[in-house]
Amino acid sequence: MLEVEQRIENEQTEKEQLESTQEQKQETNQKIEVKPQTDTRFDLARALGKTESGLKNEFYDYQIKGFMAKTGCFNDEVQENFSETDGFTSLIKSGVGEYAVTPYFFSGLKGAQKKVKDSPLKFTAILDFPKGESSYYARLADVKQATKRGFKSIMITVPDIALFLKNPSKTKMQLNRLSKISKNRLGLIVNSNGDNEKLKKALAHLMSVKAERLVLRINGEERDCVSTFTKTALTYSGKKKLFVCIDSEKTDIVAELLSLKVDGVYLKNPLVVSKELQEKFSVNV
């Protein structure tokens, strides 16, 4: 009889404990507030007083301008009053990093510099382009003029034939003189000429020339060709910055060159790349 009473008492105790546990769970669930999931982009946009689409637009625009800052406009056919054209205004807005001009257009530089006062755009002088066939004294006069006008960088074409001589010591000596006169702002433009082995020899000769940058000019748009020549130039550039000048406005080629860690890419019309990127990411600027 005692065993039966004890069993009944134990069952009653277990039942009370179970009911108590269930009551505690219900109280806990009532205290927990289920917060709706939030989108951090929406929160950020709201905090900045913008729409989410507007915030995304600004983000893409910022990234595109960062990309374009690594490009430069390398066009020896610009108009005399280039700074007054709509194209030049568009270049400034696109975020292009450099604008290269020949001595023929130096007279328009002052007005152009006023226009870019609040932008990152810098001006570069390109001399003796495209073959480097002028005399040393003509090149010397151009370097002096460009230095006097305050160009941050002065690029001069290295004569193809001079680099293929067995001992191009005279050419290297002249380039070192020009570099000193330019206050070490000189850049060396080297044509690839579609031959990687010749390019290696030419760049090997230039390793001892003191210059701020090396500019590899590649004709043609073939991806394999551009990549191969660029890798060669990276090997022989030494401490010089490396820029690549290509006759192409293909965004994927520009992106590949930048992925190879070149310091910049010169294009004839970088606005084509900027427009393609804006259309791809639906950016309204």
CSV table of C-alpha atoms in Angstrom, one decimal:
chain,number,residue,atom,x,y,z
A,1,MET,CA,0.0,0.0,0.0
A,2,LEU,CA,2.9,2.4,0.9
A,3,GLU,CA,4.6,1.6,-2.5
A,4,VAL,CA,1.4,2.6,-4.4
A,5,GLU,CA,1.0,5.8,-2.5
A,6,GLN,CA,4.7,6.7,-3.1
A,7,ARG,CA,4.4,6.0,-6.8
A,8,ILE,CA,1.3,8.2,-7.0
A,9,GLU,CA,3.1,11.0,-5.1
A,10,ASN,CA,6.1,10.8,-7.5
A,11,GLU,CA,3.9,11.0,-10.6
A,12,GLN,CA,2.2,14.0,-9.1
A,13,THR,CA,5.5,15.7,-8.5
A,14,GLU,CA,6.8,15.0,-12.0
A,15,LYS,CA,3.5,16.4,-13.4
A,16,GLU,CA,3.9,19.6,-11.4
A,17,GLN,CA,7.5,20.0,-12.5
A,18,LEU,CA,6.6,19.6,-16.1
A,19,GLU,CA,3.8,22.2,-15.9
A,20,SER,CA,6.2,24.6,-14.2
A,21,THR,CA,8.8,24.2,-17.0
A,22,GLN,CA,6.1,24.8,-19.6
A,23,GLU,CA,5.0,28.0,-17.9
A,24,GLN,CA,8.6,29.3,-17.7
A,25,LYS,CA,9.0,28.7,-21.5
A,26,GLN,CA,5.9,30.6,-22.2
A,27,GLU,CA,7.0,33.6,-20.1
A,28,THR,CA,10.4,33.6,-21.8
A,29,ASN,CA,8.9,33.5,-25.3
A,30,GLN,CA,6.7,36.5,-24.4
A,31,LYS,CA,9.7,38.5,-23.3
A,32,ILE,CA,11.7,37.9,-26.5
A,33,GLU,CA,11.0,40.6,-29.1
A,34,VAL,CA,11.3,39.3,-32.6
A,35,LYS,CA,12.9,42.2,-34.6
A,36,PRO,CA,12.4,42.4,-38.3
A,37,GLN,CA,15.6,41.8,-40.4
A,38,THR,CA,17.1,45.1,-41.6
A,39,ASP,CA,19.2,45.8,-44.7
A,40,THR,CA,22.4,47.7,-43.8
A,41,ARG,CA,22.4,49.4,-47.2
A,42,PHE,CA,18.9,50.8,-46.5
A,43,ASP,CA,20.0,51.9,-43.0
A,44,LEU,CA,23.0,53.7,-44.4
A,45,ALA,CA,21.1,55.4,-47.2
A,46,ARG,CA,18.5,56.6,-44.6
A,47,ALA,CA,21.2,57.9,-42.3
A,48,LEU,CA,22.7,59.8,-45.2
A,49,GLY,CA,19.4,61.1,-46.4
A,50,LYS,CA,19.6,59.2,-49.7
A,51,THR,CA,17.7,56.5,-51.5
A,52,GLU,CA,19.2,53.0,-51.7
A,53,SER,CA,19.5,53.2,-55.4
A,54,GLY,CA,21.2,56.6,-55.1
A,55,LEU,CA,23.7,55.3,-52.6
A,56,LYS,CA,24.5,52.4,-54.9
A,57,ASN,CA,24.9,54.8,-57.8
A,58,GLU,CA,27.4,56.9,-55.9
A,59,PHE,CA,29.4,53.8,-54.8
A,60,TYR,CA,29.7,52.5,-58.4
A,61,ASP,CA,30.6,56.0,-59.6
A,62,TYR,CA,33.4,56.3,-56.9
A,63,GLN,CA,34.8,52.9,-57.9
A,64,ILE,CA,34.7,53.8,-61.6
A,65,LYS,CA,36.5,57.0,-61.0
A,66,GLY,CA,39.1,55.1,-59.0
A,67,PHE,CA,39.6,52.9,-62.0
A,68,MET,CA,39.8,55.8,-64.5
A,69,ALA,CA,42.4,57.6,-62.3
A,70,LYS,CA,44.8,54.9,-63.5
A,71,THR,CA,44.2,55.9,-67.1
A,72,GLY,CA,45.5,58.7,-69.2
A,73,CYS,CA,44.6,60.4,-72.5
A,74,PHE,CA,47.5,59.9,-74.9
A,75,ASN,CA,46.4,61.7,-78.1
A,76,ASP,CA,48.8,63.6,-80.3
A,77,GLU,CA,46.0,64.8,-82.5
A,78,VAL,CA,44.2,67.0,-79.9
A,79,GLN,CA,42.8,70.3,-81.1
A,80,GLU,CA,44.7,73.5,-80.5
A,81,ASN,CA,42.0,74.9,-78.1
A,82,PHE,CA,41.5,71.4,-76.6
A,83,SER,CA,40.6,72.8,-73.1
A,84,GLU,CA,37.5,74.5,-74.5
A,85,THR,CA,36.0,71.4,-76.0
A,86,ASP,CA,33.1,69.3,-74.5
A,87,GLY,CA,35.4,66.3,-74.7
A,88,PHE,CA,37.9,67.8,-72.3
A,89,THR,CA,35.2,68.7,-69.8
A,90,SER,CA,33.9,65.1,-70.0
A,91,LEU,CA,37.5,63.9,-69.3
A,92,ILE,CA,37.6,65.9,-66.2
A,93,LYS,CA,34.3,64.6,-65.0
A,94,SER,CA,35.3,61.0,-65.8
A,95,GLY,CA,38.2,61.1,-63.3
A,96,VAL,CA,41.0,60.4,-65.9
A,97,GLY,CA,44.4,60.8,-64.2
A,98,GLU,CA,46.5,62.3,-66.9
A,99,TYR,CA,46.3,64.2,-70.2
A,100,ALA,CA,49.3,64.1,-72.5
A,101,VAL,CA,50.0,66.9,-75.0
A,102,THR,CA,52.7,67.6,-77.6
A,103,PRO,CA,54.7,70.9,-77.7
A,104,TYR,CA,52.4,72.2,-80.4
A,105,PHE,CA,49.6,72.5,-77.8
A,106,PHE,CA,51.7,73.9,-74.9
A,107,SER,CA,50.3,77.3,-75.5
A,108,GLY,CA,46.8,76.1,-74.4
A,109,LEU,CA,48.1,74.6,-71.2
A,110,LYS,CA,47.6,77.6,-69.0
A,111,GLY,CA,43.9,77.8,-69.7
A,112,ALA,CA,43.5,74.1,-69.3
A,113,GLN,CA,45.3,74.1,-65.9
A,114,LYS,CA,42.7,76.6,-64.6
A,115,LYS,CA,39.9,74.3,-65.6
A,116,VAL,CA,41.3,71.3,-63.7
A,117,LYS,CA,42.2,73.2,-60.6
A,118,ASP,CA,39.9,71.2,-58.4
A,119,SER,CA,40.3,67.8,-60.2
A,120,PRO,CA,43.1,65.2,-59.9
A,121,LEU,CA,43.9,65.5,-63.7
A,122,LYS,CA,47.6,66.2,-64.4
A,123,PHE,CA,49.2,67.2,-67.6
A,124,THR,CA,52.1,65.3,-69.2
A,125,ALA,CA,54.3,66.4,-72.1
A,126,ILE,CA,55.0,63.9,-74.9
A,127,LEU,CA,58.0,64.8,-77.0
A,128,ASP,CA,59.4,63.6,-80.3
A,129,PHE,CA,56.4,61.2,-80.8
A,130,PRO,CA,56.0,58.6,-82.3
A,131,LYS,CA,59.5,57.6,-83.6
A,132,GLY,CA,62.0,59.8,-81.8
A,133,GLU,CA,63.7,61.0,-85.0
A,134,SER,CA,64.5,64.6,-84.0
A,135,SER,CA,68.1,65.7,-83.4
A,136,TYR,CA,69.4,65.8,-79.8
A,137,TYR,CA,69.4,69.6,-79.8
A,138,ALA,CA,65.7,69.7,-80.9
A,139,ARG,CA,64.8,67.3,-78.1
A,140,LEU,CA,66.9,69.3,-75.6
A,141,ALA,CA,64.9,72.5,-76.5
A,142,ASP,CA,61.6,70.7,-76.1
A,143,VAL,CA,62.6,69.2,-72.7
A,144,LYS,CA,63.7,72.7,-71.5
A,145,GLN,CA,60.4,74.2,-72.7
A,146,ALA,CA,58.3,71.5,-71.1
A,147,THR,CA,60.2,71.8,-67.8
A,148,LYS,CA,59.8,75.6,-67.8
A,149,ARG,CA,56.0,75.2,-68.3
A,150,GLY,CA,55.8,73.1,-65.1
A,151,PHE,CA,54.8,69.7,-66.5
A,152,LYS,CA,54.8,67.0,-63.7
A,153,SER,CA,56.1,64.4,-66.2
A,154,ILE,CA,57.8,64.7,-69.5
A,155,MET,CA,57.9,61.7,-71.8
A,156,ILE,CA,60.2,61.4,-74.7
A,157,THR,CA,60.3,58.7,-77.4
A,158,VAL,CA,63.5,56.7,-77.5
A,159,PRO,CA,64.7,56.2,-81.1
A,160,ASP,CA,64.1,52.6,-82.2
A,161,ILE,CA,67.3,52.3,-84.2
A,162,ALA,CA,69.5,53.7,-81.4
A,163,LEU,CA,68.5,50.8,-79.1
A,164,PHE,CA,69.4,48.1,-81.5
A,165,LEU,CA,73.0,49.2,-81.9
A,166,LYS,CA,75.6,47.0,-80.3
A,167,ASN,CA,76.7,49.9,-78.0
A,168,PRO,CA,74.0,52.5,-77.6
A,169,SER,CA,76.1,54.4,-75.0
A,170,LYS,CA,75.7,57.8,-76.8
A,171,THR,CA,71.9,57.5,-76.7
A,172,LYS,CA,71.9,56.5,-73.0
A,173,MET,CA,74.3,59.4,-72.2
A,174,GLN,CA,71.9,61.9,-74.0
A,175,LEU,CA,68.9,60.5,-72.2
A,176,ASN,CA,70.6,60.9,-68.8
A,177,ARG,CA,71.4,64.5,-69.7
A,178,LEU,CA,67.8,65.2,-70.7
A,179,SER,CA,66.6,63.5,-67.4
A,180,LYS,CA,68.8,65.8,-65.4
A,181,ILE,CA,67.6,68.9,-67.2
A,182,SER,CA,63.9,67.8,-66.7
A,183,LYS,CA,64.6,67.6,-62.9
A,184,ASN,CA,64.2,63.8,-63.0
A,185,ARG,CA,60.7,64.1,-64.5
A,186,LEU,CA,61.7,62.3,-67.7
A,187,GLY,CA,59.7,59.3,-69.0
A,188,LEU,CA,61.0,57.0,-71.7
A,189,ILE,CA,58.6,56.0,-74.5
A,190,VAL,CA,59.6,52.7,-76.0
A,191,ASN,CA,57.8,51.1,-79.0
A,192,SER,CA,57.3,47.3,-78.8
A,193,ASN,CA,57.5,46.9,-82.6
A,194,GLY,CA,55.8,43.6,-82.3
A,195,ASP,CA,59.0,41.7,-81.3
A,196,ASN,CA,59.4,40.6,-77.7
A,197,GLU,CA,63.1,39.6,-78.1
A,198,LYS,CA,64.1,43.0,-79.5
A,199,LEU,CA,62.0,44.6,-76.8
A,200,LYS,CA,64.0,42.7,-74.1
A,201,LYS,CA,67.3,44.0,-75.6
A,202,ALA,CA,66.1,47.6,-75.9
A,203,LEU,CA,64.8,47.6,-72.3
A,204,ALA,CA,67.9,46.0,-71.0
A,205,HIS,CA,69.9,49.0,-72.4
A,206,LEU,CA,67.6,51.5,-70.7
A,207,MET,CA,67.9,50.0,-67.2
A,208,SER,CA,70.9,52.2,-66.5
A,209,VAL,CA,69.1,55.4,-67.7
A,210,LYS,CA,67.8,57.6,-64.9
A,211,ALA,CA,64.1,58.2,-65.6
A,212,GLU,CA,60.9,58.6,-63.6
A,213,ARG,CA,58.9,56.2,-65.7
A,214,LEU,CA,59.0,53.8,-68.6
A,215,VAL,CA,56.1,54.0,-71.2
A,216,LEU,CA,55.6,50.9,-73.3
A,217,ARG,CA,53.8,51.7,-76.5
A,218,ILE,CA,52.0,48.7,-78.0
A,219,ASN,CA,50.3,48.7,-81.4
A,220,GLY,CA,47.4,46.3,-81.9
A,221,GLU,CA,44.7,45.0,-79.6
A,222,GLU,CA,45.6,41.3,-79.3
A,223,ARG,CA,45.3,40.3,-75.6
A,224,ASP,CA,48.2,37.8,-75.7
A,225,CYS,CA,50.5,40.3,-77.4
A,226,VAL,CA,49.7,43.1,-74.9
A,227,SER,CA,50.1,40.8,-71.9
A,228,THR,CA,53.4,39.3,-73.1
A,229,PHE,CA,55.1,42.7,-73.9
A,230,THR,CA,53.8,44.2,-70.6
A,231,LYS,CA,55.3,41.3,-68.5
A,232,THR,CA,58.6,41.8,-70.3
A,233,ALA,CA,58.6,45.5,-69.5
A,234,LEU,CA,57.8,44.8,-65.9
A,235,THR,CA,60.8,42.6,-65.7
A,236,TYR,CA,63.1,45.3,-67.1
A,237,SER,CA,61.6,48.4,-65.7
A,238,GLY,CA,63.7,48.3,-62.6
A,239,LYS,CA,62.7,51.1,-60.2
A,240,LYS,CA,61.0,53.1,-62.9
A,241,LYS,CA,57.2,53.3,-62.9
A,242,LEU,CA,55.6,51.4,-65.8
A,243,PHE,CA,52.9,52.8,-68.0
A,244,VAL,CA,51.4,51.1,-71.1
A,245,CYS,CA,50.1,53.0,-74.1
A,246,ILE,CA,47.7,50.9,-76.2
A,247,ASP,CA,45.7,51.6,-79.4
A,248,SER,CA,42.6,50.2,-77.8
A,249,GLU,CA,39.6,51.2,-75.8
A,250,LYS,CA,38.6,47.8,-74.6
A,251,THR,CA,37.8,47.8,-70.9
A,252,ASP,CA,38.8,44.2,-70.3
A,253,ILE,CA,42.3,44.8,-71.7
A,254,VAL,CA,42.7,47.9,-69.5
A,255,ALA,CA,41.6,45.9,-66.5
A,256,GLU,CA,44.0,43.1,-67.3
A,257,LEU,CA,46.9,45.5,-67.6
A,258,LEU,CA,46.0,47.1,-64.2
A,259,SER,CA,45.8,43.6,-62.7
A,260,LEU,CA,49.4,43.1,-63.8
A,261,LYS,CA,50.3,46.0,-61.5
A,262,VAL,CA,51.3,48.6,-64.1
A,263,ASP,CA,51.1,52.2,-62.8
A,264,GLY,CA,48.8,53.4,-65.5
A,265,VAL,CA,47.4,52.8,-69.0
A,266,TYR,CA,47.3,55.5,-71.7
A,267,LEU,CA,44.5,55.4,-74.2
A,268,LYS,CA,43.6,57.5,-77.2
A,269,ASN,CA,40.1,58.0,-75.9
A,270,PRO,CA,39.6,56.9,-72.3
A,271,LEU,CA,36.0,58.2,-72.4
A,272,VAL,CA,35.0,55.1,-74.3
A,273,VAL,CA,36.1,53.0,-71.3
A,274,SER,CA,34.4,55.3,-68.8
A,275,LYS,CA,31.1,55.2,-70.7
A,276,GLU,CA,31.2,51.4,-71.0
A,277,LEU,CA,31.7,51.1,-67.3
A,278,GLN,CA,28.8,53.5,-66.5
A,279,GLU,CA,26.5,51.6,-68.8
A,280,LYS,CA,27.5,48.3,-67.4
A,281,PHE,CA,26.8,49.3,-63.8
A,282,SER,CA,23.8,51.6,-64.7
A,283,VAL,CA,25.6,54.7,-63.3
A,284,ASN,CA,24.0,58.1,-64.0
A,285,VAL,CA,26.6,60.9,-63.7
